[in-house]
Short mmCIF file of C-alpha atoms in Angstrom, two decimals:
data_model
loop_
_atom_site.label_atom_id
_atom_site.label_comp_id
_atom_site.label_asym_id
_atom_site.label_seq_id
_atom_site.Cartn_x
_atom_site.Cartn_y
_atom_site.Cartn_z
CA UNK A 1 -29.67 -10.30 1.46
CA UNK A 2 -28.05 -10.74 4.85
CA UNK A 3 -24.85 -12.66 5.05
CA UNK A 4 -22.94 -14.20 7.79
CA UNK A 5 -20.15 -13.37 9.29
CA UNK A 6 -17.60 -15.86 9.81
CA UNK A 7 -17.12 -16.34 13.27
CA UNK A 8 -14.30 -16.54 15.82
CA UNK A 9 -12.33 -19.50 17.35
CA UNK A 10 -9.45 -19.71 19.69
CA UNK A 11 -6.35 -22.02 18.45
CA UNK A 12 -5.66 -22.86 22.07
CA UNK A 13 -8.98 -24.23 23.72
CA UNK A 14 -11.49 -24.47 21.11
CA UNK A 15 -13.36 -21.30 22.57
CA UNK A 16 -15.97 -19.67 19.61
CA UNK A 17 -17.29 -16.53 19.60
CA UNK A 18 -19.90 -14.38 17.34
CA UNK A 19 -17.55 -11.86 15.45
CA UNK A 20 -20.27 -9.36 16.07
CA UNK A 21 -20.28 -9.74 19.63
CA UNK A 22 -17.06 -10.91 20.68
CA UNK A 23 -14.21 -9.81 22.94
CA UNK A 24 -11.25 -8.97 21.19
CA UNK A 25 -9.02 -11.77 23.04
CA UNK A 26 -10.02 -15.40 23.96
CA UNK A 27 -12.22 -14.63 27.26
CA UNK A 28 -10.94 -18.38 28.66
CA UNK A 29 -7.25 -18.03 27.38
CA UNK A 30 -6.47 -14.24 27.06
CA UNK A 31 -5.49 -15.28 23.49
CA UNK A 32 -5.35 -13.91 19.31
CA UNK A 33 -8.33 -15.52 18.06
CA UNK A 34 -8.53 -16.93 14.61
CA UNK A 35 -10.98 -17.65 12.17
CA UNK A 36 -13.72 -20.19 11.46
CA UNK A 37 -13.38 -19.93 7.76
CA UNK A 38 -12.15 -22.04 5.05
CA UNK A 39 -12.56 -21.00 1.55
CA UNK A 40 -14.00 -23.90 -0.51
CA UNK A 41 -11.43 -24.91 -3.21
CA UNK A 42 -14.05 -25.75 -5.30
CA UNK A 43 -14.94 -22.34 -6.30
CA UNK A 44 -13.73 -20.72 -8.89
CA UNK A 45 -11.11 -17.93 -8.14
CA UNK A 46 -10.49 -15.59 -11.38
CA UNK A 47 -8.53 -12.86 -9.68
CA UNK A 48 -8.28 -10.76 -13.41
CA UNK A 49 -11.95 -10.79 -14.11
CA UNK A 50 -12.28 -8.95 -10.34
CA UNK A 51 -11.87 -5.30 -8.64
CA UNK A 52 -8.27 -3.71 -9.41
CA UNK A 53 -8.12 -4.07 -5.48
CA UNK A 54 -7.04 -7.30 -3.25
CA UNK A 55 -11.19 -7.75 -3.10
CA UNK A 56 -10.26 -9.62 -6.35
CA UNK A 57 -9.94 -12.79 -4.22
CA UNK A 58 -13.01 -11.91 -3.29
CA UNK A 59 -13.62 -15.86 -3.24
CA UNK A 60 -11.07 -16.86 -0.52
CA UNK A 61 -11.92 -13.80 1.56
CA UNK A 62 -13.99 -14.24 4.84
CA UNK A 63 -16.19 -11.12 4.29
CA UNK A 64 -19.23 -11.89 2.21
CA UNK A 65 -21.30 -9.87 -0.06
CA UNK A 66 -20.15 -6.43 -1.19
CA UNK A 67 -17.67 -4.30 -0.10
CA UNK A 68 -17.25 -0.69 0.61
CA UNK A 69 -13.79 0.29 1.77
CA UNK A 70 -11.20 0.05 -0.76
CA UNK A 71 -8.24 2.03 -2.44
CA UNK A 72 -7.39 -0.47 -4.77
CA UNK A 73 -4.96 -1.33 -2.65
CA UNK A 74 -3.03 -4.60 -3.75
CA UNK A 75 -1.95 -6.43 -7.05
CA UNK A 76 1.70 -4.59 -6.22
CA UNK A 77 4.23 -5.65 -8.69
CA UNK A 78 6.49 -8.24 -8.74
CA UNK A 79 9.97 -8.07 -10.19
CA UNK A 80 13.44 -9.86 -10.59
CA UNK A 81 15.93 -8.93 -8.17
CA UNK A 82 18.73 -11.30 -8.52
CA UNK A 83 19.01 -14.45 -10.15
CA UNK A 84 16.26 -17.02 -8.74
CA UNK A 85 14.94 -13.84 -6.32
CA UNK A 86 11.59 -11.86 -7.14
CA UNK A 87 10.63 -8.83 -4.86
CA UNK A 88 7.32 -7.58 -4.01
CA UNK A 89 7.07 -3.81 -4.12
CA UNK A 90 4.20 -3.81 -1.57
CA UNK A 91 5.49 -0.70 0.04
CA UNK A 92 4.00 0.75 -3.25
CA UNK A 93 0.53 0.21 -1.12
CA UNK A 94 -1.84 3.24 -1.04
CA UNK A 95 -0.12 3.78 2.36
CA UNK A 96 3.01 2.97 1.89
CA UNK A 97 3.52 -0.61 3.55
CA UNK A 98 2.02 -4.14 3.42
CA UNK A 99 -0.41 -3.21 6.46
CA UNK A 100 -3.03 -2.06 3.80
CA UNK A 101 -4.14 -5.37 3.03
CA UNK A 102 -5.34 -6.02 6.69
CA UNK A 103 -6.45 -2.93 7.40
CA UNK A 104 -8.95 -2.59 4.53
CA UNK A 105 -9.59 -5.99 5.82
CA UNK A 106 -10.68 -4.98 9.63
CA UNK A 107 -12.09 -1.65 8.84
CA UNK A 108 -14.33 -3.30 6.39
CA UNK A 109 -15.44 -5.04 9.47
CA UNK A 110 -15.54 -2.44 11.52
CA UNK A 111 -17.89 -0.94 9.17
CA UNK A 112 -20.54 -3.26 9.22
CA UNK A 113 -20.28 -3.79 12.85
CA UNK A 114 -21.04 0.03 13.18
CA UNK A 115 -18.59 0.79 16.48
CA UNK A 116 -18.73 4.87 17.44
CA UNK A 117 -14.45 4.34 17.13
CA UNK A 118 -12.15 2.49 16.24
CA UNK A 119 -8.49 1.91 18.08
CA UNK A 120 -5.59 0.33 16.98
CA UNK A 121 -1.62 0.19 18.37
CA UNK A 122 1.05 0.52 16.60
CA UNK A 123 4.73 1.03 15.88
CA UNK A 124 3.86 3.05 12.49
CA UNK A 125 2.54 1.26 9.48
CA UNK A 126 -0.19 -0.19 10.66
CA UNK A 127 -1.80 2.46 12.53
CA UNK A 128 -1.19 4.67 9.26
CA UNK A 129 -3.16 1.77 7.77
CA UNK A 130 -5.60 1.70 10.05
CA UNK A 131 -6.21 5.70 10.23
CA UNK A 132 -6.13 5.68 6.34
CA UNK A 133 -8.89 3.37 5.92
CA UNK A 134 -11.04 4.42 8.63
CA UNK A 135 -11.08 7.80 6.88
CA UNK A 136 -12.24 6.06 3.86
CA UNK A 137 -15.06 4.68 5.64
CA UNK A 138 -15.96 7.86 7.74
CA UNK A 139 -15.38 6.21 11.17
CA UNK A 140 -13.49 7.80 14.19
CA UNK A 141 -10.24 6.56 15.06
CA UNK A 142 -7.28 6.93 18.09
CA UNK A 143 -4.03 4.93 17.27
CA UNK A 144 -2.20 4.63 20.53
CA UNK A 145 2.03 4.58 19.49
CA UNK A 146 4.91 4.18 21.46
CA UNK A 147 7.37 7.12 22.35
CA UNK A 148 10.00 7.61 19.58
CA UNK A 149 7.38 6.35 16.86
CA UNK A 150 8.77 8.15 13.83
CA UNK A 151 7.47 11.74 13.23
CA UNK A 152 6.31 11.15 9.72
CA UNK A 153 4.19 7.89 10.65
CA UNK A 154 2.42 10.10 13.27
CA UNK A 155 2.04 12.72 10.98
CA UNK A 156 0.42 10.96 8.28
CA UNK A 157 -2.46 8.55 11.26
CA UNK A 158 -3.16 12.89 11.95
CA UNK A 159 -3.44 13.82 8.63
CA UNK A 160 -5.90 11.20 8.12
CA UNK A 161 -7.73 12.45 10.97
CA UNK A 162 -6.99 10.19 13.33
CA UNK A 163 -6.15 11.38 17.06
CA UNK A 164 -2.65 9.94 18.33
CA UNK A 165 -2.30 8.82 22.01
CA UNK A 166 1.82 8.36 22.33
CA UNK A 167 2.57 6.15 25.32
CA UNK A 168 5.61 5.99 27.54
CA UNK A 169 7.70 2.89 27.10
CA UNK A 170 8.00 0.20 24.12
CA UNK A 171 5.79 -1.39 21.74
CA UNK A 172 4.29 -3.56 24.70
CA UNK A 173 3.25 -0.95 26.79
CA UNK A 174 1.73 0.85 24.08
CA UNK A 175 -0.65 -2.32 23.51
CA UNK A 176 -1.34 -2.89 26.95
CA UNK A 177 -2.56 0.57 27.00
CA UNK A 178 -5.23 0.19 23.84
CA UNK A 179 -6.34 -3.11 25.14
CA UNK A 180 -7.18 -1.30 28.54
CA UNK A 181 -9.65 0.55 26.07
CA UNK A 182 -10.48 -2.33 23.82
CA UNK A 183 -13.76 -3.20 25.63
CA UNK A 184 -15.26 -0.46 26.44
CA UNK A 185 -18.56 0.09 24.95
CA UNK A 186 -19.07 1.28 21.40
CA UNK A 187 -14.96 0.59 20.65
CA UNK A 188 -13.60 -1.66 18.21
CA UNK A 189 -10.23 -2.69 18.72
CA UNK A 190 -8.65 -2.88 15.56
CA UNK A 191 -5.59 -5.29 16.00
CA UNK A 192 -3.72 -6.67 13.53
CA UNK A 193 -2.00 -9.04 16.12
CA UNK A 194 -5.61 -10.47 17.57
CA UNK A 195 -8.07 -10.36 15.33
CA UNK A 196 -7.82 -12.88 12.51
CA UNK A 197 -9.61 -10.83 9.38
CA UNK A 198 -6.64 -8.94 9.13
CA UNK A 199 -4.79 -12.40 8.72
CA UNK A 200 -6.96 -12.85 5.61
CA UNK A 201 -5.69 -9.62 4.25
CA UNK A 202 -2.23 -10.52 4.50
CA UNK A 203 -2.93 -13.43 2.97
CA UNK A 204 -3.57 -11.78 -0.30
CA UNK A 205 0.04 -10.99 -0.42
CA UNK A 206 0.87 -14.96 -1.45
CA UNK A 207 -2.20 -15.29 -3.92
CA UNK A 208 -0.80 -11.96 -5.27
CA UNK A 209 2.72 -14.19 -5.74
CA UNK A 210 0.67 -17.18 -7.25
CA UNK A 211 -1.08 -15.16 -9.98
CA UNK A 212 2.13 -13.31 -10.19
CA UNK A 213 4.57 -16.18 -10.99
CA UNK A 214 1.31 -18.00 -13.66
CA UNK A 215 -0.30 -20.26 -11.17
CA UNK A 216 2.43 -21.40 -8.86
CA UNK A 217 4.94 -20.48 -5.95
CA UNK A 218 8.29 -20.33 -5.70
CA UNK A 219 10.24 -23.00 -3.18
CA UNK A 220 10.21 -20.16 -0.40
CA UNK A 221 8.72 -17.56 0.70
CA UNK A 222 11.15 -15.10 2.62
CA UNK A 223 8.95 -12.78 5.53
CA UNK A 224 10.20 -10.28 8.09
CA UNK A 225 8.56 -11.15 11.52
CA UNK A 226 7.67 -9.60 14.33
CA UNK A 227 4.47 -10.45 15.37
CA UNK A 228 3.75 -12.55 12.13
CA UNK A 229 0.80 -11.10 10.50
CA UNK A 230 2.46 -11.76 6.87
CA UNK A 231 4.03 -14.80 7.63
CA UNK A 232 0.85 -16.32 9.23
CA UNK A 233 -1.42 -14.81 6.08
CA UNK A 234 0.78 -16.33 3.92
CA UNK A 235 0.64 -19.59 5.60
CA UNK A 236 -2.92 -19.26 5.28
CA UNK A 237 -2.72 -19.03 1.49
CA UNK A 238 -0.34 -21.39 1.36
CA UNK A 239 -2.85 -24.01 3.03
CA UNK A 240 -5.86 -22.47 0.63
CA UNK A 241 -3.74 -22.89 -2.45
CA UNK A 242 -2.02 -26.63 -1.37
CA UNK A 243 -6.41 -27.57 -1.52
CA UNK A 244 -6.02 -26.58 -5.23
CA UNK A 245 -2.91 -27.99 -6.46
CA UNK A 246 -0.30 -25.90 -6.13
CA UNK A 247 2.87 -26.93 -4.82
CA UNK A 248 3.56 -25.23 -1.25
CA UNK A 249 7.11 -23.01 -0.50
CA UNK A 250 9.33 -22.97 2.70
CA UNK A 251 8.25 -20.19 4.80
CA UNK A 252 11.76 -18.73 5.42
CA UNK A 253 11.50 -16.23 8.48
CA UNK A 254 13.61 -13.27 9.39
CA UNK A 255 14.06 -11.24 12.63
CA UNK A 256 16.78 -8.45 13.80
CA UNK A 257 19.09 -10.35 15.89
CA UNK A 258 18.95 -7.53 18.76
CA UNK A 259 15.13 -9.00 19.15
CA UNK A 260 14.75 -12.17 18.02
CA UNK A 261 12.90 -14.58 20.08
CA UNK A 262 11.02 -16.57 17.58
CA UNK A 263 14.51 -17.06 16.00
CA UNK A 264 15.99 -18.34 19.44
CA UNK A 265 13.06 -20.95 20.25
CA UNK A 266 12.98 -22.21 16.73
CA UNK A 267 16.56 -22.72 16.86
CA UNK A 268 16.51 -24.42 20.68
CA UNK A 269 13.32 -26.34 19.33
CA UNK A 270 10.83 -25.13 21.70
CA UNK A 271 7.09 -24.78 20.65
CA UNK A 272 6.76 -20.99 22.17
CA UNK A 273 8.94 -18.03 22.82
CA UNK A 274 10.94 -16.70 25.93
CA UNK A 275 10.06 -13.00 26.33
CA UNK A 276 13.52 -11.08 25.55
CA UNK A 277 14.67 -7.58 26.01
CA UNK A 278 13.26 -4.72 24.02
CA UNK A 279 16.58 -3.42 22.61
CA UNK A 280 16.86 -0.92 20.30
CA UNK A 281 16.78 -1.61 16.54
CA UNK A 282 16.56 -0.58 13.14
CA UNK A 283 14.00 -3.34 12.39
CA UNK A 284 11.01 -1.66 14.58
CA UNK A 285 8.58 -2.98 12.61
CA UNK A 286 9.91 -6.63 13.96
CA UNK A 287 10.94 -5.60 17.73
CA UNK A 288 8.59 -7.63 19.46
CA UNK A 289 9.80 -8.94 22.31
CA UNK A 290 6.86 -11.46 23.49
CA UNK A 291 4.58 -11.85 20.01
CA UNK A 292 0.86 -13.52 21.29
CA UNK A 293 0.89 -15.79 17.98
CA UNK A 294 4.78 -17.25 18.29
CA UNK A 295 3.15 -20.65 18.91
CA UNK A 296 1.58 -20.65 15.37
CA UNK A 297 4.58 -18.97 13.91
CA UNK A 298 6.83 -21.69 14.72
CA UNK A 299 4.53 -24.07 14.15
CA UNK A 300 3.83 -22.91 10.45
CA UNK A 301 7.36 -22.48 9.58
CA UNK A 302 8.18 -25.90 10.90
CA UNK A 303 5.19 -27.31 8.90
CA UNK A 304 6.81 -25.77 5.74
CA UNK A 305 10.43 -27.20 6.26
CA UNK A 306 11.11 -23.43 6.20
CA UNK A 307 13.77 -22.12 8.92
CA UNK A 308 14.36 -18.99 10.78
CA UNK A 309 17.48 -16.31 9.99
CA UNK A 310 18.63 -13.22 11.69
CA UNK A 311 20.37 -9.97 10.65
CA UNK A 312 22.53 -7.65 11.98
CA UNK A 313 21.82 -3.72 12.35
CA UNK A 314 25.12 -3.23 10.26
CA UNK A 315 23.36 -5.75 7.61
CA UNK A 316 20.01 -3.88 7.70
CA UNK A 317 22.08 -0.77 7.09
CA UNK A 318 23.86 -2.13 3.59
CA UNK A 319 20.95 -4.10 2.86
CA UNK A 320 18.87 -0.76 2.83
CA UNK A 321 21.61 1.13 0.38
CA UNK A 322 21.82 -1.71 -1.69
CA UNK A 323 17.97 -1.55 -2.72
CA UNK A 324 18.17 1.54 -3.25
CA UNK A 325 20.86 1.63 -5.23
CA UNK A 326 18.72 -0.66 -7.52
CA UNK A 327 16.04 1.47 -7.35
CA UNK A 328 14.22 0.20 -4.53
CA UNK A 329 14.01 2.65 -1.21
CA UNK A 330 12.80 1.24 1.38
CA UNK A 331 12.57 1.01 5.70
CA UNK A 332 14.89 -0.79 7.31
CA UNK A 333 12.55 -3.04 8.37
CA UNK A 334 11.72 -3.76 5.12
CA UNK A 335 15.05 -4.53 3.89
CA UNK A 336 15.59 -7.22 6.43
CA UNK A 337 14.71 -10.18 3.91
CA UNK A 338 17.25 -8.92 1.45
CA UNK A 339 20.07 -8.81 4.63
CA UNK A 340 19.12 -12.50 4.97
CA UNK A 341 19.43 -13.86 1.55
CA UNK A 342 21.04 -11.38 -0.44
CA UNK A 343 24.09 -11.52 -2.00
CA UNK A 344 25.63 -9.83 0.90
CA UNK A 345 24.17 -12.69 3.05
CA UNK A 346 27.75 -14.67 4.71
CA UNK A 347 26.12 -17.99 2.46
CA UNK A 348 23.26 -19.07 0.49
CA UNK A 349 20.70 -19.57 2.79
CA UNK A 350 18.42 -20.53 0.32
CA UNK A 351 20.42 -23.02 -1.17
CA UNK A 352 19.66 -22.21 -4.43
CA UNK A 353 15.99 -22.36 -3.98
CA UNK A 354 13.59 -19.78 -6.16
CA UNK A 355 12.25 -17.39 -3.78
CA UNK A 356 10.05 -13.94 -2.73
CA UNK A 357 11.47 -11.04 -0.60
CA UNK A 358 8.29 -8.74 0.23
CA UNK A 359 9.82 -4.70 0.19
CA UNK A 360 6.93 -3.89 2.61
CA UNK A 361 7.30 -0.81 3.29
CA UNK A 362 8.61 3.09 2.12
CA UNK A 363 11.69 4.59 3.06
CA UNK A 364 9.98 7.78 2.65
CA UNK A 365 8.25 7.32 6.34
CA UNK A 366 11.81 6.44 7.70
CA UNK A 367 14.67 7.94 5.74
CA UNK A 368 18.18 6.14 4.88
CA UNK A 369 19.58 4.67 8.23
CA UNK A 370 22.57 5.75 9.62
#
C-alpha cells in the first residue's frame, strides 16, 4: 500500500508544495516551510503498547506506514531535580543530544525520497545526528560545519562516515554555504531549521513529558533556543495534546545573553528579530544571530503566556558544575535552562510553577567549560 506524504506549506504566504518534489525553502518567500499535517485527536495514541523508539507516537507522526530508520532513540528518562523541577536526560540519545529525534525524523524521509546524498549544517549535534542516522539507512552524507566546531563533534559525523566540509566564518556562513548545494540535483538538504518533519521529531520530546508525568504537563516547559527546533516541536505537541484534554504549559525560553535576539524582540515587543552580532559563547548550540523561524518563536511563546530569559557565560559555567555535581554532565549549551531557573537563578523565574529543563546534550562532546 502506498501512502501519502504530508505535504509542505509556507507560514508566511500560504505557498504548498509536494514534499517529494519541493525546494527546500519557500520558492515565493525564501522561507522554513512547515507542515500540512494535523494528527486527528480522535485516534487512539498508546505510546507503551508501541516500538521502544519515539516511532511509538507513531499516531501523531507525519510519516505514514512503516518505518525503517531507528535506534530506539527516545523515551529518555525523566527525573526530579529540585523541588517542583523534572529534567529530561535527552542527551542520553543514541547520539548524545536531543537532535536524534529530528534526525531519525528527516532521514526517514530522505529514505523514501531516495536522494544520491544527503547534506546538512551544523554547529555539532545535529550534523552528528544527521551523519548517525544516514549511516543507519545506508545513504551518503556531507555535513558542512563552521570553523572552531568542536573536534569531537567532527570526529564522531567522520566516524559515521560522513565527509565534513568546515567553512570559514560563523554558523551563518556555514548555512549559506549548504544551501548553495541544497538544490542541486539528486541532494537532499537535510535541515533541521527548514524543513518541518524534523519539527515533528522534536515534538516527541513533550509527548515523552506527558506520558512521563501520567497524562499531563507541567505549568512550563523550560527550552534553550537558538533556532527553535525544540521549542517549536514542543509547541506543536502542546497544540496536539490541548485537542485531547490536556492542560497546556508556558513555553519558558532561554538564550545566552552574548546572542540573544529572540530575547531582545520579545522583550521590546516586536513580532521578528533584529539580526545581532555573532559573539562568542559557551551556548553554541543557541548562537544564532538571525534564526529564519523567530516569527513563530515569539509568536508561540507569547501564545503560551510563557516569557523569554537570558544567562550569562559565568552562569552557564556554574550551571554546568552544578549538574554535574548531581550527576548530570552535560554541554554548556545544555545547561542553559538550569542557569535560568535554578537555584542559582538571581529569583524565581518560575514563580513557583512545576516545570521541565531538557539536559539535551553530553558533556562528553564538549568537556567542562572553563
Amino acid at each position: 500500500m502506498t501512502h501519502a506524504l504530508p505535504g509542505y506549506v509556507c507560514p508566511d504566504d500560504g505557498t504548498r508544495a509536494d514534499a517529494r518534489t519541493a525546494p527546500w525553502c519557500c520558492p515565493v518567500c525564501s522561507g522554513p516551510w512547515d507542515l500540512d499535517f494535523t494528527p486527528d485527536p480522535a485516534t487512539e495514541l498508546t505510546p507503551s503498547a508501541g516500538p521502544n523508539s519515539l516511532w511509538r507516537y507513531g499516531a501523531a507522526l507525519p510519516l505514514p506506514g512503516a518505518f525503517s530508520v531507528t535506534l530506539s532513540e527516545g523515551n529518555t528518562p525523566l527525573v526530579p531535580l529540585a523541588e517542583r523541577i523534572h529534567a529530561k536526560l535527552d542527551f542520553l540519545m543514541p547520539t548524545g543530544s536531543f537532535k536524534d529525534r529530528g534526525a531519525v525524523m528527516l532521514v526517514e524521509l530522505a529514505r523514501r525520497l531516495g536522494p544520491e546524498r544527503v547534506i546538512a549544517d551544523s554547529s555539532g549535534n545535529a550534523g552528528t545526528a544527521v551523519a548517525a542516522y544516514c549511516a543507519r539507512a545506508g545513504l551518503s552524507c556531507e555535513i558542512f560545519v563552521p570553523e572552531g566546531t568542536s573536534a569531537k563533534k567532527t570526529e564522531q559525523m567522520r566516524a559515521h562516515g560522513a565527509a565534513v566540509r568546515v567553512v570559514p566564518g560563523g554558523r551563518e556562513a556555514t548555512a549559506e554555504a549548504a544551501r548553495a548545494e541544497a538544490d542541486l540535483p539528486g541532494v537532499f538538504y537535510a535541515s533541521h531549521v527548514f524543513n518541518p518533519y524534523f519539527l515533528h521529531g522534536t515534538k516527541t520530546y513533550a509527548y515523552e513529558v506527558w506520558e512521563g508525568l501520567g497524562g499531563r504537563l507541567p505549568e512550563a516547559l523550560v527550552v534553550p533556543v537558538g533556532n527553535g527546533t525544540l521549542l517549536l516541536g514542543a509547541a506543536l505537541a502542546v497544540e496536539e495534546l490541548a485537542r485531547r484534554g490536556v492542560r497546556p504549559p508556558a513555553l519558558v525560553a532561554v538564550q545566552a545573553a552574548a546572542v540573544s535576539p529572540l530575547a531582545a524582540a520579545f522583550e521590546a515587543g516586536a513580532e521578528d528579530t533584529d539580526a545581532v552580532e555573532q559573539r562568542p559563547t559557551l551556548a553554541e548550540g543557541i548562537a544564532i544571530p538571525a534564526p529564519p523561524r523567530a516569527r513563530q518563536i515569539l509568536a508561540a511563546v507569547r501564545k503560551s503566556g510563557g516569557t523569554f530569559l537570558t544567562v550569562s557565560e559565568e552562569a552557564l559555567r556554574a550551571a554546568q558544575r552544578d549538574l554535574a555535581g548531581r550527576g548530570l554532565f552535560v554541554e554548556p549549551t545544555a545547561a542553559a535552562c538550569w542557569a535560568a531557573v535554578g537555584p542559582a537563578a538571581p529569583s524565581d523565574p518560575l514563580g513557583g510553577r512545576t516545570a521541565v529543563v531538557p539536559l539535551c546534550g553530553t558533556g562528553l562532546k564538549a568537556g567542562l567549560a572553563t
